[in-house]
Coordinates of C-alpha atoms in Angstrom, one line a residue:
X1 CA -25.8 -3.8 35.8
X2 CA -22.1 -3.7 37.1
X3 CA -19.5 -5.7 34.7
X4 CA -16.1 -7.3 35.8
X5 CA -13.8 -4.8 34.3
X6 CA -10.5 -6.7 31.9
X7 CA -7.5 -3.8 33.3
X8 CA -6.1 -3.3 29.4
X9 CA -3.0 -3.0 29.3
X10 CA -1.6 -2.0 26.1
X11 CA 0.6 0.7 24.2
X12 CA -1.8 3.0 22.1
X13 CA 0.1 3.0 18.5
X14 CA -2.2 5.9 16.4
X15 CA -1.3 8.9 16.9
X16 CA -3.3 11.6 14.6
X17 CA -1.4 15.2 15.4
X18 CA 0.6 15.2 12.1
X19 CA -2.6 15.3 10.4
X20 CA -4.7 17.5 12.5
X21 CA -1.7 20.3 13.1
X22 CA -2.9 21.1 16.6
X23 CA -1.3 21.0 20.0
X24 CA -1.5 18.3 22.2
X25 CA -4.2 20.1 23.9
X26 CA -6.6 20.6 21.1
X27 CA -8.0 17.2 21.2
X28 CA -9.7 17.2 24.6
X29 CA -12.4 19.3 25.8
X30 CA -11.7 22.2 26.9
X31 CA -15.2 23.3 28.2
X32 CA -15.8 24.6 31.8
X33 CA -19.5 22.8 32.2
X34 CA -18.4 19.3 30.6
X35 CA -21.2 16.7 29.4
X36 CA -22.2 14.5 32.3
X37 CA -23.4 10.6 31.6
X38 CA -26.6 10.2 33.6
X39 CA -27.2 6.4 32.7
X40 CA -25.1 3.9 30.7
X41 CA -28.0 1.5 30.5
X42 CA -28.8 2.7 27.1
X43 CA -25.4 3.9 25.5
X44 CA -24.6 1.8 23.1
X45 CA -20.6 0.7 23.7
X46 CA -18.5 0.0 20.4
X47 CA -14.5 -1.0 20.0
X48 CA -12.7 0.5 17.3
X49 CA -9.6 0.3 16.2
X50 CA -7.9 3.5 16.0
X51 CA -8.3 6.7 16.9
X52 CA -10.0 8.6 14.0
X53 CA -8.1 11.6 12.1
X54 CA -11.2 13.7 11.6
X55 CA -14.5 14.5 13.1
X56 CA -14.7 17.3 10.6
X57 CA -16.4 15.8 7.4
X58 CA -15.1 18.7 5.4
X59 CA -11.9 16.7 6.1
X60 CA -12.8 13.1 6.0
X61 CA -11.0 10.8 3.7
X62 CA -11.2 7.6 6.2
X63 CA -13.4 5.5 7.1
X64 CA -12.4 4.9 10.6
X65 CA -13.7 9.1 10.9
X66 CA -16.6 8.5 8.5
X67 CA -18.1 5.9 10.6
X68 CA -18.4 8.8 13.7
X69 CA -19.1 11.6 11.2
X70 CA -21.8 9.4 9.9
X71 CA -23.6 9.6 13.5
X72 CA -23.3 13.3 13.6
X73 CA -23.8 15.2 10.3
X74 CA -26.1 14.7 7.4
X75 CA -26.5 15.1 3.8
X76 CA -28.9 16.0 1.1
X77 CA -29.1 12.0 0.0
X78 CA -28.2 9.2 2.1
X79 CA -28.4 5.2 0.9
X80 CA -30.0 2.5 2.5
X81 CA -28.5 -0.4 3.5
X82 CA -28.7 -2.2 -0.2
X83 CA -27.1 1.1 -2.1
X84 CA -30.1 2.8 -3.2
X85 CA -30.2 6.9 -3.0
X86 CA -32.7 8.1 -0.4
X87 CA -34.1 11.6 0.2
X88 CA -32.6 13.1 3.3
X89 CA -32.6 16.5 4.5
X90 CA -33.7 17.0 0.7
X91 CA -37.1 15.4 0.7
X92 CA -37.8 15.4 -3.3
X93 CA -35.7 17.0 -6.1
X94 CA -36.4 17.2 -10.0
X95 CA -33.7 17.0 -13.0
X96 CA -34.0 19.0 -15.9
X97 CA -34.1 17.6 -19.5
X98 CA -30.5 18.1 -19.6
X99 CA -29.3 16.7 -16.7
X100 CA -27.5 20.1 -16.3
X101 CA -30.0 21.3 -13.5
X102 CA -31.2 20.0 -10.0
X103 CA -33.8 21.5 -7.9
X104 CA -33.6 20.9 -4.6
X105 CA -36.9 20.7 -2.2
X106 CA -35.5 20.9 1.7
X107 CA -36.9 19.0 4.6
X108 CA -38.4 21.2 7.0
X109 CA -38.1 21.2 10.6
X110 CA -34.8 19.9 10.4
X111 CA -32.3 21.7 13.1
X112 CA -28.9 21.5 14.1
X113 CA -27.6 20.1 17.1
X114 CA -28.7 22.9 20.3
X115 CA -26.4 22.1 22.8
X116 CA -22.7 19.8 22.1
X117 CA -19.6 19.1 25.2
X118 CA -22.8 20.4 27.8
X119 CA -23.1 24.1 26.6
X120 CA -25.3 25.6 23.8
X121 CA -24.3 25.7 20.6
X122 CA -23.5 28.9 18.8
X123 CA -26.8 28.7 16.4
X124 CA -28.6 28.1 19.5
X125 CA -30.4 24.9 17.7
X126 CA -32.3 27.1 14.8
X127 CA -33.8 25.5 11.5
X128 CA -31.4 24.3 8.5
X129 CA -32.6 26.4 5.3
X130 CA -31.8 26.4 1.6
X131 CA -28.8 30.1 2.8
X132 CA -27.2 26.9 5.4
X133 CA -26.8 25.5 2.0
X134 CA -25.7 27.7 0.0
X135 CA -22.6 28.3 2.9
X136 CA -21.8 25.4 3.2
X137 CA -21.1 24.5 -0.2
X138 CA -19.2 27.8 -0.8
X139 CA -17.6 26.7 2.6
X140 CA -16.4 23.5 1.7
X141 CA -15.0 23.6 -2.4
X142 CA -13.2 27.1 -1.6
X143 CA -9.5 27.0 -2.2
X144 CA -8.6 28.3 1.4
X145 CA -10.3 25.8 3.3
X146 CA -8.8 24.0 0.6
X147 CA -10.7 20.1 1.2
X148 CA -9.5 17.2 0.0
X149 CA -12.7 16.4 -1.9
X150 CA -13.6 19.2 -3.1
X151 CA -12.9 18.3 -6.3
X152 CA -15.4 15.6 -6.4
X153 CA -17.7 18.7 -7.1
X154 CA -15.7 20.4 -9.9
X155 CA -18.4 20.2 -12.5
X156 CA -20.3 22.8 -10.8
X157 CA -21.2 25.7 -12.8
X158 CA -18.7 28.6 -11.8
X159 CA -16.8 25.9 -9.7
X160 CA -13.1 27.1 -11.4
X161 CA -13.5 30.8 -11.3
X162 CA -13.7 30.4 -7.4
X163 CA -11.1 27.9 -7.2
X164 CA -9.1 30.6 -9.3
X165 CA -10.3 33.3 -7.2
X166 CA -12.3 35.2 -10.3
X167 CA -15.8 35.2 -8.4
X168 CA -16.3 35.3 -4.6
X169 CA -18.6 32.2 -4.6
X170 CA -19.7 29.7 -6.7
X171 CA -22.4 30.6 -9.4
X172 CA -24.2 27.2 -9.6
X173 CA -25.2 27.2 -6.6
X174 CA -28.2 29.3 -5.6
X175 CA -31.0 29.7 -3.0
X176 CA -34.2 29.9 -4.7
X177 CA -36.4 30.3 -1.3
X178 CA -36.3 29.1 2.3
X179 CA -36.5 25.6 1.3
X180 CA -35.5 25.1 -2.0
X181 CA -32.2 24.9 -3.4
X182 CA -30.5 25.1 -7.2
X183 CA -27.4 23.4 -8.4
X184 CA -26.3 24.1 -11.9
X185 CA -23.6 21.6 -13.4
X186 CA -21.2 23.0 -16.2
X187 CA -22.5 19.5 -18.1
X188 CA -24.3 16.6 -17.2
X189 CA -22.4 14.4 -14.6
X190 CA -23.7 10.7 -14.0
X191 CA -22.9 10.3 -10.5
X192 CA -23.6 13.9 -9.2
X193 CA -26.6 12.7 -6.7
X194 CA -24.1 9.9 -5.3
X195 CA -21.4 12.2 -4.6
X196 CA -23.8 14.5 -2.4
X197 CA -24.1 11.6 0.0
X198 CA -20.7 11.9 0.5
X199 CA -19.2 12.7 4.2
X200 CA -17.7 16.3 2.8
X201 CA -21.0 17.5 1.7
X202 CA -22.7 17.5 5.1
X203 CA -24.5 21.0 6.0
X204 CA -22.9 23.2 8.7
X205 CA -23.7 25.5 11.0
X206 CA -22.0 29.1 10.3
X207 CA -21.8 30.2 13.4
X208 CA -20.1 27.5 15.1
X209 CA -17.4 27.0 12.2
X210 CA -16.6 30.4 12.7
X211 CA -16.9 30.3 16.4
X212 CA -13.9 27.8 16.2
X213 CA -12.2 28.5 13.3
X214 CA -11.4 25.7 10.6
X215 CA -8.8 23.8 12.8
X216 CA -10.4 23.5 15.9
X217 CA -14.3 22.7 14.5
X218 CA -12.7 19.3 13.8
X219 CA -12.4 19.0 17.7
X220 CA -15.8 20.6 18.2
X221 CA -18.4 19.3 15.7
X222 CA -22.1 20.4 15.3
X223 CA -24.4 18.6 12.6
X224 CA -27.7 17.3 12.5
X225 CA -27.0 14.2 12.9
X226 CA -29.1 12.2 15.2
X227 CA -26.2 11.7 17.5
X228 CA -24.4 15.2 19.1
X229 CA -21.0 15.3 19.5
X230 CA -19.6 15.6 23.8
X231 CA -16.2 14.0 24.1
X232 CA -12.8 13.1 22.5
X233 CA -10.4 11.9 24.6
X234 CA -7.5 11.1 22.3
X235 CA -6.4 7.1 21.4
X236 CA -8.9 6.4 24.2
X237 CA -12.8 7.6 23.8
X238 CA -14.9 9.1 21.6
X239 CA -18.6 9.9 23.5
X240 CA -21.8 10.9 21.3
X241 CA -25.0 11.7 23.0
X242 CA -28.6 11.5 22.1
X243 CA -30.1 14.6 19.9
X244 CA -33.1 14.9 21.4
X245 CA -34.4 17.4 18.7
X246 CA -33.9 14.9 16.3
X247 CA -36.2 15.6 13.1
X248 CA -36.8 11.6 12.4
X249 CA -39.5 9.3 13.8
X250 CA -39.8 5.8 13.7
X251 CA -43.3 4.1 11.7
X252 CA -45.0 4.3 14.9
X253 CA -44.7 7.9 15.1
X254 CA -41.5 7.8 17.9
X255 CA -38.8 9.4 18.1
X256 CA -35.5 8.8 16.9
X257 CA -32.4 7.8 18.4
X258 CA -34.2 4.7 20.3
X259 CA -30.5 4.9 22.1
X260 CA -28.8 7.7 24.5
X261 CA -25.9 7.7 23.4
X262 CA -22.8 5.8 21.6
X263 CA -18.9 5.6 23.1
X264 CA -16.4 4.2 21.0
X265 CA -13.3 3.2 22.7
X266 CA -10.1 2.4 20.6
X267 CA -8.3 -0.9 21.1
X268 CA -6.0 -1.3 19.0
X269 CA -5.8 -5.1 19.5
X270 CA -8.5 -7.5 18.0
X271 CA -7.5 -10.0 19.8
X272 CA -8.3 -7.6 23.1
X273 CA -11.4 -6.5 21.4
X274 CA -13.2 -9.8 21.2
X275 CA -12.1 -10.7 24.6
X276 CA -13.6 -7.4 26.3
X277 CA -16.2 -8.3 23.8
X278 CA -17.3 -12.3 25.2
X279 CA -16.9 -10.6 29.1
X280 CA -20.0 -8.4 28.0
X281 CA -18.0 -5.1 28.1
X282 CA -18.7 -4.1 24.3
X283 CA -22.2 -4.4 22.5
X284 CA -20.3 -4.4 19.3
X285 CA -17.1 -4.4 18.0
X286 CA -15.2 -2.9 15.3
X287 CA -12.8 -6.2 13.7
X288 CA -13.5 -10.2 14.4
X289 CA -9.4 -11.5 14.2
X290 CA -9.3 -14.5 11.9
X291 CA -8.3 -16.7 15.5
X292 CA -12.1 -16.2 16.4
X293 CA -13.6 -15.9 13.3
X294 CA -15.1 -19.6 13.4
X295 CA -16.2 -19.1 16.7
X296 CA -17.7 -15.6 15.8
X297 CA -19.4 -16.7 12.6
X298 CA -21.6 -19.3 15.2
X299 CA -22.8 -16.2 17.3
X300 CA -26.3 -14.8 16.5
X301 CA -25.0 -11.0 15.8
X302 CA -22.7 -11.7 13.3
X303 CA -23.0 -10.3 9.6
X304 CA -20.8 -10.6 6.9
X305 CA -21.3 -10.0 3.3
X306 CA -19.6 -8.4 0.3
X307 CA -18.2 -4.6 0.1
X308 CA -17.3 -2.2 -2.1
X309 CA -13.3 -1.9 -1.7
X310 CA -9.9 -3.1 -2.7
X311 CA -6.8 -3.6 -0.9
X312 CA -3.3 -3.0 -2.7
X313 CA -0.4 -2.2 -2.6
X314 CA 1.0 1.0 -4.4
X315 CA 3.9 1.2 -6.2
X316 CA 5.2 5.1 -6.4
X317 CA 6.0 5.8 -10.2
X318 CA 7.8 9.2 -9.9
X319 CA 10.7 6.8 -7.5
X320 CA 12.7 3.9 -8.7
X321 CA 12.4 1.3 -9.0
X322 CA 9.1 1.1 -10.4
X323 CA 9.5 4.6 -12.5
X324 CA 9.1 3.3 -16.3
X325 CA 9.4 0.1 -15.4
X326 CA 6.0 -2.0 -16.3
X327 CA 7.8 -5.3 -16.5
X328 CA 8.9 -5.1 -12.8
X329 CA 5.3 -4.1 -12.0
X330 CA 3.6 -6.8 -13.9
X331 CA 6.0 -9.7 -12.1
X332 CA 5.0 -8.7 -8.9
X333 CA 1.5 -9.0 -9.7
X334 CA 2.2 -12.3 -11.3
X335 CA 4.4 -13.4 -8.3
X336 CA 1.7 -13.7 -5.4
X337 CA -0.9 -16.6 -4.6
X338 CA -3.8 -14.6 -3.8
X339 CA -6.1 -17.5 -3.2
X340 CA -3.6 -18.7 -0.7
X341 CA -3.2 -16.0 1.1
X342 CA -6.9 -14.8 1.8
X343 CA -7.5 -18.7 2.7
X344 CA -3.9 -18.8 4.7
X345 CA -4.6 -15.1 6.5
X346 CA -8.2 -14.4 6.0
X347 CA -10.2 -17.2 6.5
X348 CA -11.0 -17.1 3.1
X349 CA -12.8 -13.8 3.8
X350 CA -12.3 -11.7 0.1
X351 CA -12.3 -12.0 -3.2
X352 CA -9.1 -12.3 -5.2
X353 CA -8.3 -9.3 -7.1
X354 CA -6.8 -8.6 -10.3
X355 CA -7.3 -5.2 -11.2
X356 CA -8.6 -2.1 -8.9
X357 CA -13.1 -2.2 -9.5
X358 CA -14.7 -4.6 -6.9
X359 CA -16.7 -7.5 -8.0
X360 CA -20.7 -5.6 -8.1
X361 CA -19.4 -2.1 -9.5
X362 CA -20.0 -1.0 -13.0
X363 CA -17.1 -1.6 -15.4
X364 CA -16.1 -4.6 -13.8
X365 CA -15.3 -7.7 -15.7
X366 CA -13.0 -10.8 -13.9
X367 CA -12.1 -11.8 -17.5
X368 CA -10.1 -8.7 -18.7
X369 CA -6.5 -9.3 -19.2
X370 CA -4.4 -9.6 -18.1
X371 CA -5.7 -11.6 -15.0
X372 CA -2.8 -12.2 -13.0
X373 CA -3.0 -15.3 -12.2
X374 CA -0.4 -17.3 -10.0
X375 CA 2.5 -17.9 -12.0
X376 CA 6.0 -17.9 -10.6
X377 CA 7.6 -18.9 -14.0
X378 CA 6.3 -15.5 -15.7
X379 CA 7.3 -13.5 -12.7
X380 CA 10.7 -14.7 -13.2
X381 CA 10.7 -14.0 -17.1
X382 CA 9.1 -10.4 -16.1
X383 CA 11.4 -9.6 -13.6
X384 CA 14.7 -10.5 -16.0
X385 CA 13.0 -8.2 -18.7
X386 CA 12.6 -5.6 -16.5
X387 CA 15.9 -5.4 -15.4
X388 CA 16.7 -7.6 -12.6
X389 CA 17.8 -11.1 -13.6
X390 CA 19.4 -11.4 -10.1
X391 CA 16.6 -10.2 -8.1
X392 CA 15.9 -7.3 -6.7
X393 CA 15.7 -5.7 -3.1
X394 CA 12.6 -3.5 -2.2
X395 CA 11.3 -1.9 1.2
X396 CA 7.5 -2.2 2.5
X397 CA 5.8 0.1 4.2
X398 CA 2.9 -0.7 6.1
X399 CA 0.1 0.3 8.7
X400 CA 1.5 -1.3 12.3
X401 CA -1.5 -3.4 12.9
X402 CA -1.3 -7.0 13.7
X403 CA -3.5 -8.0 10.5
X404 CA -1.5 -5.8 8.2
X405 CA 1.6 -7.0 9.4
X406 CA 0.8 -10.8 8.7
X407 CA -0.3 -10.0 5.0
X408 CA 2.9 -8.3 4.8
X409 CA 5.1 -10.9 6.0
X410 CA 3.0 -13.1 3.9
X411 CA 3.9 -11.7 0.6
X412 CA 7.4 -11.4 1.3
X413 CA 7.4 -15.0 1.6
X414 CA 5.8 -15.6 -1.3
X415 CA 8.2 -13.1 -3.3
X416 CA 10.9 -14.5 -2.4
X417 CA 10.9 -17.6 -4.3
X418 CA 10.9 -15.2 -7.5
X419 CA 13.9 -13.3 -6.6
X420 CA 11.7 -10.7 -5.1
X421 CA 13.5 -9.6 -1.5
X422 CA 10.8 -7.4 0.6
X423 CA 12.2 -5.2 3.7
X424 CA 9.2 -4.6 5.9
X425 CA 8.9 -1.4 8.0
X426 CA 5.6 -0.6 9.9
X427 CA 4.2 3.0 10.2
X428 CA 1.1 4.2 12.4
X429 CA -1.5 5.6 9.7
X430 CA -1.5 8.7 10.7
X431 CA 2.3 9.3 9.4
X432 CA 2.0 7.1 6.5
X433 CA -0.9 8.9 5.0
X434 CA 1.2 12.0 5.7
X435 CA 4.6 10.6 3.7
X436 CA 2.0 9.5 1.1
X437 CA 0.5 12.8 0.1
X438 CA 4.1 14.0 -0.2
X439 CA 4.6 11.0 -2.6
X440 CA 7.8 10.0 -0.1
X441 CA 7.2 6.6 -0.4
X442 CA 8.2 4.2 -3.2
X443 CA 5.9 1.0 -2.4
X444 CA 3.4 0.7 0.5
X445 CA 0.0 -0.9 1.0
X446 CA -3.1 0.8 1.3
X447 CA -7.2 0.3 0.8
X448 CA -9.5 1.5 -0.6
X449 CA -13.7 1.5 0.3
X450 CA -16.4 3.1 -1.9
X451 CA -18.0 6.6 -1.5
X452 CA -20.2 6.0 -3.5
X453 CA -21.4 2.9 -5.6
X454 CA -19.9 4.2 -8.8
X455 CA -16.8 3.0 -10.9
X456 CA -16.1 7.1 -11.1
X457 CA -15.0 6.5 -7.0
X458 CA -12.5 4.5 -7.6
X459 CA -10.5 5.4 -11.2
X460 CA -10.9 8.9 -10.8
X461 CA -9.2 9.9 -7.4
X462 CA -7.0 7.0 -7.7
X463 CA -5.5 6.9 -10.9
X464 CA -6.4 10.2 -13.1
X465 CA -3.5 12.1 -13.3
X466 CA -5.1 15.3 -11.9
X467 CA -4.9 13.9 -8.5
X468 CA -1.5 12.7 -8.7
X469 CA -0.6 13.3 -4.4
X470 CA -2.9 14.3 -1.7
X471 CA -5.6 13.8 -3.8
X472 CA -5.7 10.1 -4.2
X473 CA -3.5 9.0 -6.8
X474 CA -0.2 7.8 -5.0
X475 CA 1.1 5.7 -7.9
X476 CA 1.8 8.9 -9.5
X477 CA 0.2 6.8 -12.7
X478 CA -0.5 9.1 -15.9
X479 CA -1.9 7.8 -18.8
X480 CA -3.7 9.8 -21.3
X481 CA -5.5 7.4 -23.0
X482 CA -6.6 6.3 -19.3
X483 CA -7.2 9.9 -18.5
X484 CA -9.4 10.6 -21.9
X485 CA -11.8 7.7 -21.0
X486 CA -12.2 8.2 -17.2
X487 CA -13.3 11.8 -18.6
X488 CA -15.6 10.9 -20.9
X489 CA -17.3 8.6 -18.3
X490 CA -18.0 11.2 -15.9
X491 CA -20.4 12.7 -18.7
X492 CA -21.8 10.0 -20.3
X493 CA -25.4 9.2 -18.9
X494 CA -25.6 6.3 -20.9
X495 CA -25.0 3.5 -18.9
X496 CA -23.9 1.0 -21.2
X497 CA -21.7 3.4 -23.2
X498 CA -20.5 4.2 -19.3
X499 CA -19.7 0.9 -19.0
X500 CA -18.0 0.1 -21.9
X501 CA -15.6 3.2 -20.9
X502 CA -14.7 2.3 -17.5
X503 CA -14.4 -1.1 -18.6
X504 CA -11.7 0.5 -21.5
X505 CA -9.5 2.2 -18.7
X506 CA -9.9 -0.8 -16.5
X507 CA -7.7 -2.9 -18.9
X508 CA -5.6 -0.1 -19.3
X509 CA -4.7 0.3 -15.5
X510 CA -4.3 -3.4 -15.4
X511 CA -2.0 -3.4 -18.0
X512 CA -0.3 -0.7 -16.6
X513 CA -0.1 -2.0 -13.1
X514 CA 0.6 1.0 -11.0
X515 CA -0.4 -1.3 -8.1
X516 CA 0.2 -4.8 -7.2
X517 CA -3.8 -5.8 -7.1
X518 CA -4.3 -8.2 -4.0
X519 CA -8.2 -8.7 -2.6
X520 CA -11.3 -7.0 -2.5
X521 CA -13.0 -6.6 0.8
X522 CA -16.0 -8.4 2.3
X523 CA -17.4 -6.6 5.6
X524 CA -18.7 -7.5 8.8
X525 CA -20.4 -6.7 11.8
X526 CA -21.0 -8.0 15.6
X527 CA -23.2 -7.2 18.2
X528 CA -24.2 -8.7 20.9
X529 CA -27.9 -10.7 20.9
X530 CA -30.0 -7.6 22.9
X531 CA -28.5 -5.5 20.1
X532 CA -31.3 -4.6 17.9
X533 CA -31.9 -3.7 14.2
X534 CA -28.0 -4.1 13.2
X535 CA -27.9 -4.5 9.8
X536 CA -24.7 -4.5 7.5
X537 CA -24.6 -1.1 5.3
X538 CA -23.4 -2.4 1.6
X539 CA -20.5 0.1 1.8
X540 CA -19.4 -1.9 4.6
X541 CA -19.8 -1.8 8.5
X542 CA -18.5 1.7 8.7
X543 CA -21.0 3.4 6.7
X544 CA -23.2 2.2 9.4
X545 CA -25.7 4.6 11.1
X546 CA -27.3 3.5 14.6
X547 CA -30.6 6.3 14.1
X548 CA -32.9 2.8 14.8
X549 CA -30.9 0.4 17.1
X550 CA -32.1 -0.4 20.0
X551 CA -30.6 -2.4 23.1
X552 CA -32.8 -4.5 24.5
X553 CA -30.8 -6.4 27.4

């Protein structure tokens, strides 16, 4: 059916070359026999905000790539949509007594992608087995691809001696036949099947990593995904078709995807996005603005419930003024309203926050202090303790999107009153990210979404000291009473001694307040009506996989 087309007009803000290091050519296909649409009628059209950084999940540390990665690479595990682990490409797996040993028992039948862009692949479309593995792995946590997450797998037996070049693979990791697969842990680690459903861990084909070298795979990604990869065109399309060798069927014995394919254009503009959206030009869209959120909340595809995540901003305690300065840090927490400013820019849509764990994590606890609640007159107090009886003067950096932007100018007005005076200056995420790892800035916002539905996601990369830049922690924050318990919580399978630990360095980073602690997220999705089988992931609508939606128009 032929659809009156809105002519957008509009300046594309996100531009992702600092963090890809490629040319401007890199990002489009280059192939001579390009990928051809036959029909639309069963391509799935989505609106999304920005233009991802990464298709490469080895790479992945947002969630605007995770949600395409999602579609075209898979894990060992998976979760379903209420956060319990699933067997994937692993279809069973035993524990040993000592939680020290996992057995692995692979899926069979299970391929990866045969043809991507309109050409064959370079493995031709053969069977995943337990050596595809065992590369990946080695692939992925060695210190010259050097990933940003491989150190979520650092308790893998022989995993420092090939970080520190002593052994030419990793020793825990073994292939005990075709289809079974050992991992050996230096000691037990709680969370160690959560963290194998993350994006990094994702198998790969040898042959076309090496066909494309490191770099340029991220432009020309092969999984197993139930979705293949065809087109990037940068801050404008992203095209995925059908797999049809797909390994999954539905209950009836059919096979899965139900659709041919998935494009997701980038508009920048929510406000754009819901129109193009109520003109019938998108079957879903990425972000309901809070001017249509009433109307939105009436339509029969909407969703919304509670996610794993917390926004914040993050003060940078290796730069003045916040270097030693706890006082300063505590009277901005003390300073805002958070109430009044989800219900003021939000539409009441989160959850006030006064520390870092989300509301439905382990460890977290509303009532430990202190609980920063509104309190102008203590902000004041703070601020002349710390320093500053006269006020102080303090720039903001912040993603240039219209929803950031209003939070931001929010806050500064609520600041102000304290003797708080915020300077505001917008960056697109790709650069901020970039001046973050190099710990340039001294106070910018930032959120954060579970990988995983573990407490361990959240205090580790964020706040233990070991991953003080690039790796997550951009407060610079080092504590090492904070550091000691987060540590002995990665090893304790007890889950109420777990608790009590993560509850322990909770306090501490509250106390502490290496970030001024604002909401936590809910999620949502839309689709239009013919949309079928949508359901809200409880990591949040990006984590969503569309293996079983069906449009039925």
């Amino acid at each position: 059916m032929r659809k009156k087309i809105l002519i957008l007009s509009v300046t594309l803000l996100f531009i992702i070359f600092s963090l890809s290091g490629c040319s401007g050519q890199s990002g489009q296909n280059s192939n001579t026999q390009e990928y051809v649409q036959e029909s639309t009628d069963n391509v799935l059209k989505m609106a999304i905000l920005i233009n991802p950084p990464k298709l490469d999940p080895v790479f992945t540390t947002d969630t605007a790539s995770s949600r395409i990665v999602n579609q075209i690479f898979e894990n060992l595990v998976e979760y379903d949509e209420d956060g319990n682990l699933q067997p994937l490409l692993a279809e069973s797996w035993e524990i040993s007594e000592d939680k020290t040993e996992y057995i692995f028992h692979l899926k069979k039948g299970v391929t990866f992608h045969k043809t991507t862009e309109g050409r064959p692949t370079a493995n031709g479309g053969r069977e995943v087995k337990a050596d595809d593995w065992v590369w990946t792995f080695n692939y992925v946590l060695s210190p010259e691809i050097n990933s940003p997450r491989a150190y979520l797998l650092d308790m893998i037996k022989g995993y420092q001696d090939y970080q520190e070049g002593k052994s030419d693979k990793i020793a825990g990791i073994t292939k005990l036949d075709d289809y079974t697969l050992k991992i050996e842990l230096e000691y037990p680690f709680a969370p160690f099947l959560n963290i194998l459903a993350f994006d990094a861990f994702s198998v790969l084909p040898k042959e076309d990593v090496e066909k494309y070298g490191t770099e340029e795979f991220n432009f020309h990604p092969v999984g197993t995904g139930p979705f293949k990869f065809e087109k990037w065109v940068q801050d404008d399309r992203i095209v995925l078709s059908k797999n049809e060798d797909y390994w999954k069927t539905d209950d009836a014995g059919n096979k899965l995807p139900y659709l041919d394919g998935i494009e997701f254009r980038v508009i920048p503009d929510p406000s754009m996005q819901w129109q193009e959206f109520k003109m019938g030009n998108f079957d879903q869209i990425e972000n309901v603005s809070d001017a249509y959120y009433a109307e939105a909340k009436k339509l029969p595809g909407f969703i919304e419930g509670p996610t794993l995540g917390t926004y914040y901003y993050c003060f940078n305690l290796s730069k003045e003024p916040f270097k030693g300065n706890k006082a300063l840090r505590q009277a901005f927490n003390y300073a805002i309203d958070r109430q009044g400013l989800i219900d003021m820019i939000l539409n009441g849509r989160a959850v006030p926050a006064t520390g870092l764990l989300p509301p439905g994590i382990m460890g977290y606890d509303k009532d430990i202090e202190p609980t920063y609640n509104y309190d102008i007159e203590k902000a004041k107090a703070l601020l002349k303790k710390a320093g500053y009886p006269e006020g102080i003067d303090v720039e903001f950096v912040y993603y240039n999107t219209e929803e950031q932007e209003k939070i931001a100018q929010a806050l500064q007005a609520q600041l102000k009153p304290v003797g708080i005076n915020l300077t505001l200056r917008s960056m697109d995420p790709g650069a901020m990210l970039a001046a973050a790892d190099k710990m340039e800035l001294p106070f910018f916002g930032l959120g954060w979404v579970a990988d995983y539905p573990d407490p361990d996601t959240f205090l580790y990369p964020l706040l233990h000291s070991s991953n003080i830049g690039p790796g997550g922690n951009y407060s610079a924050f080092k504590n090492d009473e904070f550091d000691d318990l987060i540590e002995k919580a990665r090893i304790e399978t007890n889950p109420e001694k777990r608790a009590e630990l993560y509850k322990r360095a909770e306090a501490i980073a509250r106390e502490e307040a290496p970030m001024l602690f604002i909401y936590h997220y809910t999620s949502h999705i839309l689709t239009q009506p013919y949309v079928k089988n949508a359901a809200l992931p409880f990591l949040g609508e990006y984590s969503m996989k569309y293996t079983e939606i069906k449009l039925e128009r």
